[in-house]
């Protein structure tokens, strides 16, 4: 079956855009509820459970409330930029999902349709480029409100996003070098042919995960809106739907980051240990099954966001910068060199990268990861309480003996 | 295709004009970002997808953020009406340079490029389909032009070190 072309391509693309936008909005709305119920679960309380069965319609109530609340406009704000800023946060956040493939191709009467809004030749770079524009929303929101807390939040946000973008990009370079291509479709196909990249590239996965938390402004890195220091950070002066747009942008960034983690490290829409789902005669059932597989993995990472949020306390700003520039960036750089050397050493002419190479690299990652986490841990957790207790016990035993 | 070209080219010119005429430095910076974005769209029309992505990523996404950062930190207000005189020497030089560039473009428009530097139609698209957007750029960059590329990166490194030394007197 051929790929769809011509005017059918245009119409089907429009349908895909609408469908993906609707799906994202649905997930975001539902995830605000999951977040609140998850927070309640971790803090041993109930959370919103009054609207609908189990609080299921709480997002609808919240949305209606946001539409009907008063729109405030601070008297000394820069009016145009104040209105523009939420849109500049919202649009890139939704645009980045367009290159993420979320299921196997769907056969239609007009030809095969990729389950991805746009199959761009630059794939991953498009995500980096567009997500780097998202920072303007935060910066302008902080500046235009003419409020010193908002300005501080905006400044922190821009510093944080620019710093962690580099670590995020560099940790993804390891994946691109290993896969040998930049298009997300090819990266997913490589993982289906060999192993999921989380095994051979575990350190890159860890660095990417940390950078993704920082890029989406989520705890433990939500310094731009740290409520104990900055009221509400860059969106202090916003209310009603303009505030909701920042909220939607944050959740949409989370969905994209989770989808990206799945595509780069967890095989995208691959169903593990089988190959029937990624070989040629495409059917509707395959599309549905892989769709479920992709979203199951993505929702797991979204759940991880909620889980981490209520587990790890907030960093201090200088700790955040130290982590980004002195730990993540050099590690990612060294790891790219390591992966490039390893790919070169394991390369046999005329032999595709397969499971064997993946497992060799996975073993190397276990060794590297041990030293990395040992250094990062500074004897707190890994060699921590047990060792310290043993030392104290020995010291007291020596004292008793003398 | 032609419509897309004129649309993005017109938007780029309009945005760059607004960039140099706005009073507020923040809106100037924003219009400059719009210009860069539209130029990236023109790169896409030329099948230079990688250049377009890098243009948005580096210029619009990183360098202009730093510009805005500095503008906000210094808290520059709008320029006062008398602050920028109508005819300063730098404006005259800029105007003359612009006229020179325009004349050059008009002359070049009527010139026919020699066959040696013209690719037959479809070569770029074929290259993109065969090797991807990045490889067709990476191979010449890291093989034929490796030395110039490394010299450029050395220059950038020297600039970074110089900036740090100048800005931080006590290291």
PDB file of C-alpha atoms in Angstrom, chain A residues 125-390:
ATOM      1  CA  UNK A 125      15.441  19.192  15.938  1.00  0.00           C
ATOM      2  CA  UNK A 126      11.962  20.596  15.314  1.00  0.00           C
ATOM      3  CA  UNK A 127      10.984  19.737  18.887  1.00  0.00           C
ATOM      4  CA  UNK A 128      14.135  21.371  20.266  1.00  0.00           C
ATOM      5  CA  UNK A 129      13.626  24.472  18.114  1.00  0.00           C
ATOM      6  CA  UNK A 130       9.951  25.004  18.918  1.00  0.00           C
ATOM      7  CA  UNK A 131      10.254  24.178  22.609  1.00  0.00           C
ATOM      8  CA  UNK A 132      13.052  26.744  22.845  1.00  0.00           C
ATOM      9  CA  UNK A 133      10.469  29.352  21.792  1.00  0.00           C
ATOM     10  CA  UNK A 134       8.246  28.463  24.745  1.00  0.00           C
ATOM     11  CA  UNK A 135      10.523  30.420  27.063  1.00  0.00           C
ATOM     12  CA  UNK A 136       9.257  33.725  25.626  1.00  0.00           C
ATOM     13  CA  UNK A 137       5.848  33.158  27.163  1.00  0.00           C
ATOM     14  CA  UNK A 138       7.348  32.983  30.650  1.00  0.00           C
ATOM     15  CA  UNK A 139       9.801  35.841  30.137  1.00  0.00           C
ATOM     16  CA  UNK A 140       7.220  38.214  28.680  1.00  0.00           C
ATOM     17  CA  UNK A 141       4.597  37.273  31.264  1.00  0.00           C
ATOM     18  CA  UNK A 142       7.089  38.103  33.999  1.00  0.00           C
ATOM     19  CA  UNK A 143       8.226  41.350  32.420  1.00  0.00           C
ATOM     20  CA  UNK A 144       4.936  42.780  31.153  1.00  0.00           C
ATOM     21  CA  UNK A 145       3.065  42.393  34.458  1.00  0.00           C
ATOM     22  CA  UNK A 146       5.218  45.100  36.053  1.00  0.00           C
ATOM     23  CA  UNK A 147       5.450  43.170  39.287  1.00  0.00           C
ATOM     24  CA  UNK A 148       8.767  42.370  40.908  1.00  0.00           C
ATOM     25  CA  UNK A 149       7.832  38.815  41.879  1.00  0.00           C
ATOM     26  CA  UNK A 150       6.632  38.114  38.367  1.00  0.00           C
ATOM     27  CA  UNK A 151       9.830  39.601  36.920  1.00  0.00           C
ATOM     28  CA  UNK A 152      11.984  37.439  39.191  1.00  0.00           C
ATOM     29  CA  UNK A 153       9.965  34.402  38.138  1.00  0.00           C
ATOM     30  CA  UNK A 154      10.397  35.267  34.467  1.00  0.00           C
ATOM     31  CA  UNK A 155      14.150  35.763  34.853  1.00  0.00           C
ATOM     32  CA  UNK A 156      14.505  32.476  36.708  1.00  0.00           C
ATOM     33  CA  UNK A 157      12.399  30.722  34.093  1.00  0.00           C
ATOM     34  CA  UNK A 158      14.476  31.945  31.176  1.00  0.00           C
ATOM     35  CA  UNK A 159      17.781  31.126  32.911  1.00  0.00           C
ATOM     36  CA  UNK A 160      16.550  27.660  33.828  1.00  0.00           C
ATOM     37  CA  UNK A 161      15.083  26.796  30.445  1.00  0.00           C
ATOM     38  CA  UNK A 162      18.119  27.995  28.502  1.00  0.00           C
ATOM     39  CA  UNK A 163      20.506  26.053  30.777  1.00  0.00           C
ATOM     40  CA  UNK A 164      18.629  22.767  30.773  1.00  0.00           C
ATOM     41  CA  UNK A 165      17.895  22.920  27.053  1.00  0.00           C
ATOM     42  CA  UNK A 166      21.612  22.320  26.462  1.00  0.00           C
ATOM     43  CA  UNK A 167      21.733  19.283  28.759  1.00  0.00           C
ATOM     44  CA  UNK A 168      18.530  17.956  27.173  1.00  0.00           C
ATOM     45  CA  UNK A 169      19.820  18.411  23.631  1.00  0.00           C
ATOM     46  CA  UNK A 170      23.216  16.871  24.404  1.00  0.00           C
ATOM     47  CA  UNK A 171      21.739  13.819  26.129  1.00  0.00           C
ATOM     48  CA  UNK A 172      19.534  13.304  23.076  1.00  0.00           C
ATOM     49  CA  UNK A 173      22.586  13.592  20.789  1.00  0.00           C
ATOM     50  CA  UNK A 174      23.747  10.243  22.206  1.00  0.00           C
ATOM     51  CA  UNK A 175      20.485   8.714  20.944  1.00  0.00           C
ATOM     52  CA  UNK A 176      20.802  10.374  17.547  1.00  0.00           C
ATOM     53  CA  UNK A 177      24.413   9.171  17.164  1.00  0.00           C
ATOM     54  CA  UNK A 178      23.451   5.647  18.165  1.00  0.00           C
ATOM     55  CA  UNK A 179      20.398   5.538  15.892  1.00  0.00           C
ATOM     56  CA  UNK A 180      22.236   7.277  13.062  1.00  0.00           C
ATOM     57  CA  UNK A 181      19.226   9.400  12.136  1.00  0.00           C
ATOM     58  CA  UNK A 182      17.316  12.415  13.372  1.00  0.00           C
ATOM     59  CA  UNK A 183      13.777  11.509  12.297  1.00  0.00           C
ATOM     60  CA  UNK A 184      11.694  10.122  15.163  1.00  0.00           C
ATOM     61  CA  UNK A 185      10.151   7.494  12.862  1.00  0.00           C
ATOM     62  CA  UNK A 186      13.599   6.073  12.084  1.00  0.00           C
ATOM     63  CA  UNK A 187      14.595   6.136  15.764  1.00  0.00           C
ATOM     64  CA  UNK A 188      11.462   4.157  16.663  1.00  0.00           C
ATOM     65  CA  UNK A 189      12.116   1.709  13.807  1.00  0.00           C
ATOM     66  CA  UNK A 190      15.704   1.139  14.998  1.00  0.00           C
ATOM     67  CA  UNK A 191      14.447   0.285  18.468  1.00  0.00           C
ATOM     68  CA  UNK A 192      11.894  -2.142  17.053  1.00  0.00           C
ATOM     69  CA  UNK A 193      14.684  -3.874  15.119  1.00  0.00           C
ATOM     70  CA  UNK A 194      17.056  -4.148  18.101  1.00  0.00           C
ATOM     71  CA  UNK A 195      16.448  -3.269  21.764  1.00  0.00           C
ATOM     72  CA  UNK A 196      14.799  -0.285  23.429  1.00  0.00           C
ATOM     73  CA  UNK A 197      17.432   2.434  23.750  1.00  0.00           C
ATOM     74  CA  UNK A 198      16.936   2.705  27.493  1.00  0.00           C
ATOM     75  CA  UNK A 199      19.232  -0.334  27.817  1.00  0.00           C
ATOM     76  CA  UNK A 200      22.256   0.741  25.739  1.00  0.00           C
ATOM     77  CA  UNK A 201      21.809   4.437  26.586  1.00  0.00           C
ATOM     78  CA  UNK A 202      20.680   4.372  30.180  1.00  0.00           C
ATOM     79  CA  UNK A 203      22.702   7.386  31.324  1.00  0.00           C
ATOM     80  CA  UNK A 204      21.342   9.471  28.443  1.00  0.00           C
ATOM     81  CA  UNK A 205      17.852   8.448  29.537  1.00  0.00           C
ATOM     82  CA  UNK A 206      18.516   9.572  33.090  1.00  0.00           C
ATOM     83  CA  UNK A 207      19.984  12.919  32.011  1.00  0.00           C
ATOM     84  CA  UNK A 208      17.097  13.479  29.596  1.00  0.00           C
ATOM     85  CA  UNK A 209      14.566  12.675  32.305  1.00  0.00           C
ATOM     86  CA  UNK A 210      16.092  15.194  34.727  1.00  0.00           C
ATOM     87  CA  UNK A 211      16.364  17.853  32.013  1.00  0.00           C
ATOM     88  CA  UNK A 212      12.759  17.185  30.970  1.00  0.00           C
ATOM     89  CA  UNK A 213      11.581  17.854  34.525  1.00  0.00           C
ATOM     90  CA  UNK A 214      13.494  21.137  34.497  1.00  0.00           C
ATOM     91  CA  UNK A 215      12.254  22.093  31.019  1.00  0.00           C
ATOM     92  CA  UNK A 216       8.620  21.611  32.024  1.00  0.00           C
ATOM     93  CA  UNK A 217       9.053  23.680  35.228  1.00  0.00           C
ATOM     94  CA  UNK A 218       7.874  20.853  37.416  1.00  0.00           C
ATOM     95  CA  UNK A 219       8.894  20.118  40.947  1.00  0.00           C
ATOM     96  CA  UNK A 220      11.667  19.669  42.079  1.00  0.00           C
ATOM     97  CA  UNK A 221      12.618  22.359  39.528  1.00  0.00           C
ATOM     98  CA  UNK A 222       9.604  24.700  39.646  1.00  0.00           C
ATOM     99  CA  UNK A 223      11.716  27.688  40.695  1.00  0.00           C
ATOM    100  CA  UNK A 224       9.984  30.131  38.269  1.00  0.00           C
ATOM    101  CA  UNK A 225       6.763  29.791  40.269  1.00  0.00           C
ATOM    102  CA  UNK A 226       8.119  28.876  43.705  1.00  0.00           C
ATOM    103  CA  UNK A 227       5.132  29.912  45.798  1.00  0.00           C
ATOM    104  CA  UNK A 228       7.045  30.146  49.062  1.00  0.00           C
ATOM    105  CA  UNK A 229       9.388  32.782  47.623  1.00  0.00           C
ATOM    106  CA  UNK A 230       7.716  34.418  44.616  1.00  0.00           C
ATOM    107  CA  UNK A 231       3.942  34.353  45.320  1.00  0.00           C
ATOM    108  CA  UNK A 232       3.221  32.535  42.045  1.00  0.00           C
ATOM    109  CA  UNK A 233       6.199  33.564  39.914  1.00  0.00           C
ATOM    110  CA  UNK A 234       5.655  34.713  36.348  1.00  0.00           C
ATOM    111  CA  UNK A 235       1.868  34.225  36.391  1.00  0.00           C
ATOM    112  CA  UNK A 236       1.257  36.148  39.635  1.00  0.00           C
ATOM    113  CA  UNK A 237      -0.889  38.777  37.917  1.00  0.00           C
ATOM    114  CA  UNK A 238      -2.851  36.452  35.657  1.00  0.00           C
ATOM    115  CA  UNK A 239      -6.386  35.265  36.244  1.00  0.00           C
ATOM    116  CA  UNK A 240      -9.159  33.310  34.542  1.00  0.00           C
ATOM    117  CA  UNK A 241      -8.466  31.913  31.071  1.00  0.00           C
ATOM    118  CA  UNK A 242      -5.079  33.605  30.671  1.00  0.00           C
ATOM    119  CA  UNK A 243      -3.867  31.801  33.782  1.00  0.00           C
ATOM    120  CA  UNK A 244      -5.443  28.578  32.513  1.00  0.00           C
ATOM    121  CA  UNK A 245      -3.422  28.905  29.302  1.00  0.00           C
ATOM    122  CA  UNK A 246      -0.169  28.790  31.272  1.00  0.00           C
ATOM    123  CA  UNK A 247      -1.525  25.773  33.067  1.00  0.00           C
ATOM    124  CA  UNK A 248      -2.478  24.057  29.805  1.00  0.00           C
ATOM    125  CA  UNK A 249       0.949  24.870  28.367  1.00  0.00           C
ATOM    126  CA  UNK A 250       2.682  23.279  31.352  1.00  0.00           C
ATOM    127  CA  UNK A 251       0.653  20.080  31.094  1.00  0.00           C
ATOM    128  CA  UNK A 252       1.021  19.954  27.323  1.00  0.00           C
ATOM    129  CA  UNK A 253       4.800  20.263  27.740  1.00  0.00           C
ATOM    130  CA  UNK A 254       4.622  17.348  30.169  1.00  0.00           C
ATOM    131  CA  UNK A 255       2.723  15.208  27.631  1.00  0.00           C
ATOM    132  CA  UNK A 256       5.230  16.045  24.896  1.00  0.00           C
ATOM    133  CA  UNK A 257       8.209  15.366  27.154  1.00  0.00           C
ATOM    134  CA  UNK A 258       6.731  12.007  28.181  1.00  0.00           C
ATOM    135  CA  UNK A 259       5.947  11.121  24.574  1.00  0.00           C
ATOM    136  CA  UNK A 260       9.494  12.069  23.617  1.00  0.00           C
ATOM    137  CA  UNK A 261      10.973   9.929  26.390  1.00  0.00           C
ATOM    138  CA  UNK A 262       8.918   7.019  25.093  1.00  0.00           C
ATOM    139  CA  UNK A 263       9.969   7.625  21.475  1.00  0.00           C
ATOM    140  CA  UNK A 264      13.669   8.054  22.205  1.00  0.00           C
ATOM    141  CA  UNK A 265      14.181   5.409  24.893  1.00  0.00           C
ATOM    142  CA  UNK A 266      11.159   3.116  25.185  1.00  0.00           C
ATOM    143  CA  UNK A 267      10.524   2.076  21.602  1.00  0.00           C
ATOM    144  CA  UNK A 268       7.748   4.540  20.745  1.00  0.00           C
ATOM    145  CA  UNK A 269       4.658   2.563  19.691  1.00  0.00           C
ATOM    146  CA  UNK A 270       6.535  -0.758  19.805  1.00  0.00           C
ATOM    147  CA  UNK A 271       4.897  -3.612  21.691  1.00  0.00           C
ATOM    148  CA  UNK A 272       7.776  -5.395  23.482  1.00  0.00           C
ATOM    149  CA  UNK A 273       8.881  -8.982  22.690  1.00  0.00           C
ATOM    150  CA  UNK A 274       6.775  -9.203  19.518  1.00  0.00           C
ATOM    151  CA  UNK A 275       7.351  -8.178  15.936  1.00  0.00           C
ATOM    152  CA  UNK A 276       3.865  -8.641  14.454  1.00  0.00           C
ATOM    153  CA  UNK A 277       3.030  -5.044  15.318  1.00  0.00           C
ATOM    154  CA  UNK A 278       5.851  -3.486  13.280  1.00  0.00           C
ATOM    155  CA  UNK A 279       5.851  -5.480  10.049  1.00  0.00           C
ATOM    156  CA  UNK A 280       4.246  -4.635   6.774  1.00  0.00           C
ATOM    157  CA  UNK A 281       0.612  -5.558   6.218  1.00  0.00           C
ATOM    158  CA  UNK A 282      -0.796  -2.699   8.287  1.00  0.00           C
ATOM    159  CA  UNK A 283      -4.276  -3.123   9.684  1.00  0.00           C
ATOM    160  CA  UNK A 284      -6.595  -1.036  11.799  1.00  0.00           C
ATOM    161  CA  UNK A 285      -6.127  -3.474  14.680  1.00  0.00           C
ATOM    162  CA  UNK A 286      -2.363  -2.997  14.645  1.00  0.00           C
ATOM    163  CA  UNK A 287      -2.861   0.748  14.748  1.00  0.00           C
ATOM    164  CA  UNK A 288      -5.202   0.439  17.724  1.00  0.00           C
ATOM    165  CA  UNK A 289      -2.905  -1.951  19.619  1.00  0.00           C
ATOM    166  CA  UNK A 290       0.192   0.215  19.081  1.00  0.00           C
ATOM    167  CA  UNK A 291      -1.822   3.316  19.974  1.00  0.00           C
ATOM    168  CA  UNK A 292      -2.679   1.723  23.309  1.00  0.00           C
ATOM    169  CA  UNK A 293       0.955   0.654  23.790  1.00  0.00           C
ATOM    170  CA  UNK A 294       2.265   4.183  23.149  1.00  0.00           C
ATOM    171  CA  UNK A 295      -0.197   5.892  25.452  1.00  0.00           C
ATOM    172  CA  UNK A 296       0.276   3.280  28.186  1.00  0.00           C
ATOM    173  CA  UNK A 297       3.985   4.141  28.264  1.00  0.00           C
ATOM    174  CA  UNK A 298       3.400   7.877  27.975  1.00  0.00           C
ATOM    175  CA  UNK A 299       0.807   7.934  30.743  1.00  0.00           C
ATOM    176  CA  UNK A 300       3.262   6.056  32.945  1.00  0.00           C
ATOM    177  CA  UNK A 301       5.763   8.898  32.577  1.00  0.00           C
ATOM    178  CA  UNK A 302       2.998  11.429  33.201  1.00  0.00           C
ATOM    179  CA  UNK A 303       2.240   9.548  36.398  1.00  0.00           C
ATOM    180  CA  UNK A 304       5.944   9.706  37.260  1.00  0.00           C
ATOM    181  CA  UNK A 305       5.711  13.512  37.037  1.00  0.00           C
ATOM    182  CA  UNK A 306       2.946  13.531  39.640  1.00  0.00           C
ATOM    183  CA  UNK A 307       4.745  10.991  41.796  1.00  0.00           C
ATOM    184  CA  UNK A 308       8.038  12.926  41.821  1.00  0.00           C
ATOM    185  CA  UNK A 309       6.224  16.208  42.434  1.00  0.00           C
ATOM    186  CA  UNK A 310       4.951  15.040  45.806  1.00  0.00           C
ATOM    187  CA  UNK A 311       8.110  13.151  46.745  1.00  0.00           C
ATOM    188  CA  UNK A 312      11.129  15.379  46.122  1.00  0.00           C
ATOM    189  CA  UNK A 313      11.427  18.827  47.725  1.00  0.00           C
ATOM    190  CA  UNK A 314      12.254  21.942  45.672  1.00  0.00           C
ATOM    191  CA  UNK A 315      15.865  22.759  44.825  1.00  0.00           C
ATOM    192  CA  UNK A 316      17.522  26.058  45.702  1.00  0.00           C
ATOM    193  CA  UNK A 317      18.254  28.208  42.649  1.00  0.00           C
ATOM    194  CA  UNK A 318      22.060  27.961  42.900  1.00  0.00           C
ATOM    195  CA  UNK A 319      21.767  24.185  43.354  1.00  0.00           C
ATOM    196  CA  UNK A 320      19.657  24.077  40.214  1.00  0.00           C
ATOM    197  CA  UNK A 321      22.251  25.985  38.201  1.00  0.00           C
ATOM    198  CA  UNK A 322      25.088  23.867  39.627  1.00  0.00           C
ATOM    199  CA  UNK A 323      23.255  20.678  38.695  1.00  0.00           C
ATOM    200  CA  UNK A 324      22.596  21.897  35.165  1.00  0.00           C
ATOM    201  CA  UNK A 325      25.999  23.340  34.300  1.00  0.00           C
ATOM    202  CA  UNK A 326      28.425  21.367  36.469  1.00  0.00           C
ATOM    203  CA  UNK A 327      26.857  17.903  36.499  1.00  0.00           C
ATOM    204  CA  UNK A 328      24.391  17.316  33.655  1.00  0.00           C
ATOM    205  CA  UNK A 329      26.242  19.218  30.911  1.00  0.00           C
ATOM    206  CA  UNK A 330      29.751  17.674  31.396  1.00  0.00           C
ATOM    207  CA  UNK A 331      28.260  14.204  31.907  1.00  0.00           C
ATOM    208  CA  UNK A 332      26.164  14.490  28.763  1.00  0.00           C
ATOM    209  CA  UNK A 333      29.191  15.738  26.798  1.00  0.00           C
ATOM    210  CA  UNK A 334      31.391  12.895  28.048  1.00  0.00           C
ATOM    211  CA  UNK A 335      28.629  10.415  27.347  1.00  0.00           C
ATOM    212  CA  UNK A 336      28.262  11.588  23.740  1.00  0.00           C
ATOM    213  CA  UNK A 337      32.010  11.001  23.235  1.00  0.00           C
ATOM    214  CA  UNK A 338      31.723   7.570  24.872  1.00  0.00           C
ATOM    215  CA  UNK A 339      28.741   6.571  22.721  1.00  0.00           C
ATOM    216  CA  UNK A 340      30.416   7.844  19.554  1.00  0.00           C
ATOM    217  CA  UNK A 341      33.555   5.809  20.343  1.00  0.00           C
ATOM    218  CA  UNK A 342      31.503   2.736  21.263  1.00  0.00           C
ATOM    219  CA  UNK A 343      29.416   2.956  18.088  1.00  0.00           C
ATOM    220  CA  UNK A 344      32.624   3.253  16.066  1.00  0.00           C
ATOM    221  CA  UNK A 345      34.255   0.316  17.877  1.00  0.00           C
ATOM    222  CA  UNK A 346      31.225  -1.979  17.596  1.00  0.00           C
ATOM    223  CA  UNK A 347      30.587  -1.137  13.966  1.00  0.00           C
ATOM    224  CA  UNK A 348      31.091  -4.064  11.602  1.00  0.00           C
ATOM    225  CA  UNK A 349      30.753  -3.197   7.883  1.00  0.00           C
ATOM    226  CA  UNK A 350      27.600  -4.635   6.374  1.00  0.00           C
ATOM    227  CA  UNK A 351      26.110  -5.597   9.737  1.00  0.00           C
ATOM    228  CA  UNK A 352      23.127  -3.746  11.187  1.00  0.00           C
ATOM    229  CA  UNK A 353      23.152  -2.780  14.847  1.00  0.00           C
ATOM    230  CA  UNK A 354      21.260  -5.479  16.664  1.00  0.00           C
ATOM    231  CA  UNK A 355      20.498  -6.955  20.045  1.00  0.00           C
ATOM    232  CA  UNK A 356      24.110  -8.063  20.664  1.00  0.00           C
ATOM    233  CA  UNK A 357      25.559  -4.535  20.400  1.00  0.00           C
ATOM    234  CA  UNK A 358      22.717  -3.192  22.520  1.00  0.00           C
ATOM    235  CA  UNK A 359      23.430  -5.640  25.321  1.00  0.00           C
ATOM    236  CA  UNK A 360      27.211  -4.971  25.229  1.00  0.00           C
ATOM    237  CA  UNK A 361      26.486  -1.257  25.654  1.00  0.00           C
ATOM    238  CA  UNK A 362      23.956  -1.995  28.387  1.00  0.00           C
ATOM    239  CA  UNK A 363      26.678  -3.785  30.349  1.00  0.00           C
ATOM    240  CA  UNK A 364      29.003  -0.807  29.862  1.00  0.00           C
ATOM    241  CA  UNK A 365      26.191   1.432  31.107  1.00  0.00           C
ATOM    242  CA  UNK A 366      25.837  -0.527  34.310  1.00  0.00           C
ATOM    243  CA  UNK A 367      29.527   0.159  35.072  1.00  0.00           C
ATOM    244  CA  UNK A 368      29.336   3.840  34.060  1.00  0.00           C
ATOM    245  CA  UNK A 369      26.054   4.315  35.899  1.00  0.00           C
ATOM    246  CA  UNK A 370      27.491   2.868  39.095  1.00  0.00           C
ATOM    247  CA  UNK A 371      30.292   5.446  39.158  1.00  0.00           C
ATOM    248  CA  UNK A 372      28.012   8.295  38.050  1.00  0.00           C
ATOM    249  CA  UNK A 373      25.428   7.679  40.760  1.00  0.00           C
ATOM    250  CA  UNK A 374      28.155   7.006  43.325  1.00  0.00           C
ATOM    251  CA  UNK A 375      29.678  10.451  42.647  1.00  0.00           C
ATOM    252  CA  UNK A 376      26.298  12.187  42.401  1.00  0.00           C
ATOM    253  CA  UNK A 377      25.172  10.558  45.617  1.00  0.00           C
ATOM    254  CA  UNK A 378      28.195  11.723  47.686  1.00  0.00           C
ATOM    255  CA  UNK A 379      27.746   8.790  50.086  1.00  0.00           C
ATOM    256  CA  UNK A 380      24.262   9.837  51.149  1.00  0.00           C
ATOM    257  CA  UNK A 381      22.030   6.991  50.040  1.00  0.00           C
ATOM    258  CA  UNK A 382      24.082   4.325  48.249  1.00  0.00           C
ATOM    259  CA  UNK A 383      26.860   3.894  50.785  1.00  0.00           C
ATOM    260  CA  UNK A 384      24.919   5.901  53.268  1.00  0.00           C
ATOM    261  CA  UNK A 385      23.113   5.217  56.525  1.00  0.00           C
ATOM    262  CA  UNK A 386      24.152   1.580  56.777  1.00  0.00           C
ATOM    263  CA  UNK A 387      27.830   2.412  56.383  1.00  0.00           C
ATOM    264  CA  UNK A 388      27.623   5.419  58.692  1.00  0.00           C
ATOM    265  CA  UNK A 389      25.868   3.313  61.324  1.00  0.00           C
ATOM    266  CA  UNK A 390      28.505   0.619  61.050  1.00  0.00           C
TER     267      UNK A 390
END
